[in-house]
CSV table of C-alpha atoms in Angstrom, one decimal:
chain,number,residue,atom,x,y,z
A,1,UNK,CA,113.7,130.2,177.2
A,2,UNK,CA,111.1,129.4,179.9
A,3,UNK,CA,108.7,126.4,178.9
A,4,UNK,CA,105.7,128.1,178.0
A,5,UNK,CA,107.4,130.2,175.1
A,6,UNK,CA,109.2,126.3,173.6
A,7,UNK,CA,105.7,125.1,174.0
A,8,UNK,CA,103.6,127.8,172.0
A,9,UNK,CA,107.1,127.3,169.3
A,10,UNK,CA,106.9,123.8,169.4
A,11,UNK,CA,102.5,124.1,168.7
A,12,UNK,CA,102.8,126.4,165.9
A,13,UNK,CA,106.0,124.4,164.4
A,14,UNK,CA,103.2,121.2,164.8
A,15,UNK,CA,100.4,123.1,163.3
A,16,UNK,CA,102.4,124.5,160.4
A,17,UNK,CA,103.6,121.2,159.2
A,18,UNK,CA,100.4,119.3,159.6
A,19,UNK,CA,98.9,121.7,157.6
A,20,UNK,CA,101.6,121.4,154.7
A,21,UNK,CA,100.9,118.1,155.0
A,22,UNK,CA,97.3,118.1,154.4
A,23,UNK,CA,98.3,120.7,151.4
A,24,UNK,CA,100.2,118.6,149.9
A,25,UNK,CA,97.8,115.4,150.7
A,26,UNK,CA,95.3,116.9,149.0
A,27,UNK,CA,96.7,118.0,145.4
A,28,UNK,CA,98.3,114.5,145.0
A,29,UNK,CA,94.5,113.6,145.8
A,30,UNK,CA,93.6,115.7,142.8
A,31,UNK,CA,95.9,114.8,140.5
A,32,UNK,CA,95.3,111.5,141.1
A,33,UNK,CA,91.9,111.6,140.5
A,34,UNK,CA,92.9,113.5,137.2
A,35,UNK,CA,93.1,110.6,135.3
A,36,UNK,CA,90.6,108.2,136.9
A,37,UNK,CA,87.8,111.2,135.1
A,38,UNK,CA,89.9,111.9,132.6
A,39,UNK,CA,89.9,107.9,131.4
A,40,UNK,CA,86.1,106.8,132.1
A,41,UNK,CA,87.2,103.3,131.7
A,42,UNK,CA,89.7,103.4,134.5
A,43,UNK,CA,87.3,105.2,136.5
A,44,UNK,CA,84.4,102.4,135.6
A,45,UNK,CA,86.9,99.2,136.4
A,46,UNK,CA,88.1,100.9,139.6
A,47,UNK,CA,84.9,101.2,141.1
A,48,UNK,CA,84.0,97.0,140.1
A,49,UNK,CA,87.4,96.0,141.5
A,50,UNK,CA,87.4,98.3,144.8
A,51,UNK,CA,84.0,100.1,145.2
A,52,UNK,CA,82.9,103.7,144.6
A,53,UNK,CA,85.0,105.1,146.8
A,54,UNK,CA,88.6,104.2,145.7
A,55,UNK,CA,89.9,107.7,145.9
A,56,UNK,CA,90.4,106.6,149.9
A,57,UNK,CA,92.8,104.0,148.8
A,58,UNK,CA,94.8,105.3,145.7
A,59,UNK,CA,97.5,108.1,146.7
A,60,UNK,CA,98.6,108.1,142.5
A,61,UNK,CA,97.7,106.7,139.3
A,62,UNK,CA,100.3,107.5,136.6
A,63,UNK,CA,100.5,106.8,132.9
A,64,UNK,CA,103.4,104.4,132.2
A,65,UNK,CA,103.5,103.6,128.8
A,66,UNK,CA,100.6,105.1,125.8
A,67,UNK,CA,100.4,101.9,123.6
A,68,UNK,CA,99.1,99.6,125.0
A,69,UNK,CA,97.9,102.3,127.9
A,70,UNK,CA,99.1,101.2,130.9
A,71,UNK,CA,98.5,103.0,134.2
A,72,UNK,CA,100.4,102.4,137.5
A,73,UNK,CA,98.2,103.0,140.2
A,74,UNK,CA,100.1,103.2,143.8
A,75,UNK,CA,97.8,102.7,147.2
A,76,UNK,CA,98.3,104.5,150.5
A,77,UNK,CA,100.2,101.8,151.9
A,78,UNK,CA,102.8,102.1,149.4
A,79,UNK,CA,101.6,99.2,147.1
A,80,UNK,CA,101.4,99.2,144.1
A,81,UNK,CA,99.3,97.3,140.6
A,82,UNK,CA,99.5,97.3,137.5
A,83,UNK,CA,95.9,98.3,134.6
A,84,UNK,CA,96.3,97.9,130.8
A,85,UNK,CA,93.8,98.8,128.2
A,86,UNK,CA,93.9,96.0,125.7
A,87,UNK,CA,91.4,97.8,123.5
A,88,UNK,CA,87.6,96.6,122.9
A,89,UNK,CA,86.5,98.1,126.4
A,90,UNK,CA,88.8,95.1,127.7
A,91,UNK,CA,91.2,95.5,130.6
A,92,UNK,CA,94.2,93.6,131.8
A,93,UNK,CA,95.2,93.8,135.5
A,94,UNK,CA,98.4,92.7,136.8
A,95,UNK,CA,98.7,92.3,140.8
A,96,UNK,CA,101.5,91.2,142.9
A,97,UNK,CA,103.1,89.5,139.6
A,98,UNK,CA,99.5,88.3,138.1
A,99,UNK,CA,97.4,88.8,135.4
A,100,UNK,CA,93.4,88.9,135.8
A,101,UNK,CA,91.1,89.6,133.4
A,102,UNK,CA,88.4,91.5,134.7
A,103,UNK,CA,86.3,90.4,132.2
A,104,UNK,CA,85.4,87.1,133.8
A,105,UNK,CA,83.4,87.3,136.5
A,106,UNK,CA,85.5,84.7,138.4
A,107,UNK,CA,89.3,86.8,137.6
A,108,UNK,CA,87.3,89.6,138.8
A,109,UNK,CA,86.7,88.9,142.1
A,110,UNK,CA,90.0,87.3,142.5
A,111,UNK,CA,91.5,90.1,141.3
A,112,UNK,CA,89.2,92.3,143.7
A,113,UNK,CA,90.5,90.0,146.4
A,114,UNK,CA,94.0,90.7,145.7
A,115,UNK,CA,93.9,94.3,145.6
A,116,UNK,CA,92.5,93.8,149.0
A,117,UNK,CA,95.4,91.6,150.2
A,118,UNK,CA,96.8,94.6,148.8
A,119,UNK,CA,95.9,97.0,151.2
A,120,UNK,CA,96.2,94.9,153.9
A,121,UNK,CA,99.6,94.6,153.5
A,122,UNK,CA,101.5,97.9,155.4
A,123,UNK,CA,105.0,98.0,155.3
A,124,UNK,CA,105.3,101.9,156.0
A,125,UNK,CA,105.9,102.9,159.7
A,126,UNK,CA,103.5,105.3,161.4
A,127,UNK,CA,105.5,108.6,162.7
A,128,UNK,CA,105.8,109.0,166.3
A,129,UNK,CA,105.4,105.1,166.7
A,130,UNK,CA,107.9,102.6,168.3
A,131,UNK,CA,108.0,99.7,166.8
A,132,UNK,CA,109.2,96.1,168.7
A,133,UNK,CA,109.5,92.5,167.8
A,134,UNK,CA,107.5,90.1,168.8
A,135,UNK,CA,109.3,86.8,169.8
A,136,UNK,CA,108.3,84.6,166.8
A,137,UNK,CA,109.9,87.8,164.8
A,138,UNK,CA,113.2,87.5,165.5
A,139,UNK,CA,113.2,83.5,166.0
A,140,UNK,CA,114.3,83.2,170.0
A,141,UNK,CA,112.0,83.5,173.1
A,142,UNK,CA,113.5,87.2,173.6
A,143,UNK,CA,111.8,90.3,172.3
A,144,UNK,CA,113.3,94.1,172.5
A,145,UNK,CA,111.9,96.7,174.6
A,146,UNK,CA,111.0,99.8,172.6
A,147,UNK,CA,113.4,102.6,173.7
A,148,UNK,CA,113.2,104.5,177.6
A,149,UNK,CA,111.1,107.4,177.2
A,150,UNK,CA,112.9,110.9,178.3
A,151,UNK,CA,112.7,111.3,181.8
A,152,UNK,CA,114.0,114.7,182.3
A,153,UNK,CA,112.9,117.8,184.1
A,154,UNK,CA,110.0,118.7,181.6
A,155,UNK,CA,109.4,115.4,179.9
A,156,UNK,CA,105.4,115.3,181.0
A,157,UNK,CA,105.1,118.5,180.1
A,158,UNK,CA,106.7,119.2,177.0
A,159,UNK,CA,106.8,115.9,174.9
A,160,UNK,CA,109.2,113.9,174.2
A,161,UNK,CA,111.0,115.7,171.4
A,162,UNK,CA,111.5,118.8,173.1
A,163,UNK,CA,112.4,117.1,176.7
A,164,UNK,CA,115.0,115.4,174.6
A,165,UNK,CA,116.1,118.8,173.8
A,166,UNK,CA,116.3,119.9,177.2
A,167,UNK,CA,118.7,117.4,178.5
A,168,UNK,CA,122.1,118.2,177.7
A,169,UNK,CA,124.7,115.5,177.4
A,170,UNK,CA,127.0,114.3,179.9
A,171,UNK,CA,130.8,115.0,178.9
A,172,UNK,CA,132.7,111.9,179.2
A,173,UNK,CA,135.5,111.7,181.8
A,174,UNK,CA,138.8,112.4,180.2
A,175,UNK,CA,141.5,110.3,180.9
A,176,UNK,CA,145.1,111.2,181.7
A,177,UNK,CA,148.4,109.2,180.1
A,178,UNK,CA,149.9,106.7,182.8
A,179,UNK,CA,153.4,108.2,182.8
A,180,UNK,CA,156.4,105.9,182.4
């Protein structure tokens, strides 16, 4: 295959699965969203404890147990906290192992403050991006290099993935029994 026709594959490979993505993105968005409407108390407390706009930061809310109702609700990040309805329009929320009562005024904003230490907390890797360690990381004056990038024939060209690809691996050199 000449380069331009593993380019133009390796483009519409690209554009297929970034649009799957954003498929599938959006109907976890949806259903998500599901039960924020579908509970106007949920929806009411998770616009006082993150702002108007929390659909940005929840990727799920699900219904763990119906008495007393307790909903999980997951962040982009991979986080997670926990909202139960204790009945009287009262909530209980439970982050990072404790309780707030939204109620107060005071447990409110610490519990807003939480969800925010929440989100800034971001233990998923981007994709496509090396990570290294810094040297307080791994506890010596050394740090790691993040890996060579490919260096053959069509590496500026084509990307790294598919000059990988090109390169073929050298066999190693066999070696022959010393005879007796």
């Amino acid at each position: 295959m000449n380069k331009e026709l593993l380019l133009e594959k390796y483009i519409k490979v690209a554009v297929r699965k970034a649009l799957k993505e954003q498929e599938e993105q959006q109907r976890r968005v949806e259903k998500a969203m599901y039960l924020a409407y579908r509970f106007p108390g949920l929806k009411d407390l998770m616009t006082k404890l993150m702002s108007p706009a929390f659909g940005r930061f929840v990727s799920g809310i699900n219904v763990v147990a119906p008495k007393p109702t307790t909903f999980n609700i997951s962040l982009v990040n991979g986080q997670d906290f926990t909202i139960k309805y204790i009945g009287n329009k009262k909530w209980n929320v439970k982050v990072s192992g404790r309780q707030y009562h939204p109620d107060n005024i005071g447990e409110e904003e610490r519990c807003s403050q939480a969800i925010a230490d929440l989100l800034e907390l971001n233990y998923s890797t981007a994709e496509g991006k090396e990570q290294t360690t810094t040297p307080t990381e791994t506890g010596g004056g050394e740090s790691t290099p993040p890996p060579a990038e490919p260096t053959g024939p069509g590496a500026a060209e084509l990307g790294p993935e598919l000059a990988a690809a090109e390169e073929e691996p050298t066999p190693a050199p066999e070696e022959t029994p010393a005879e007796a």
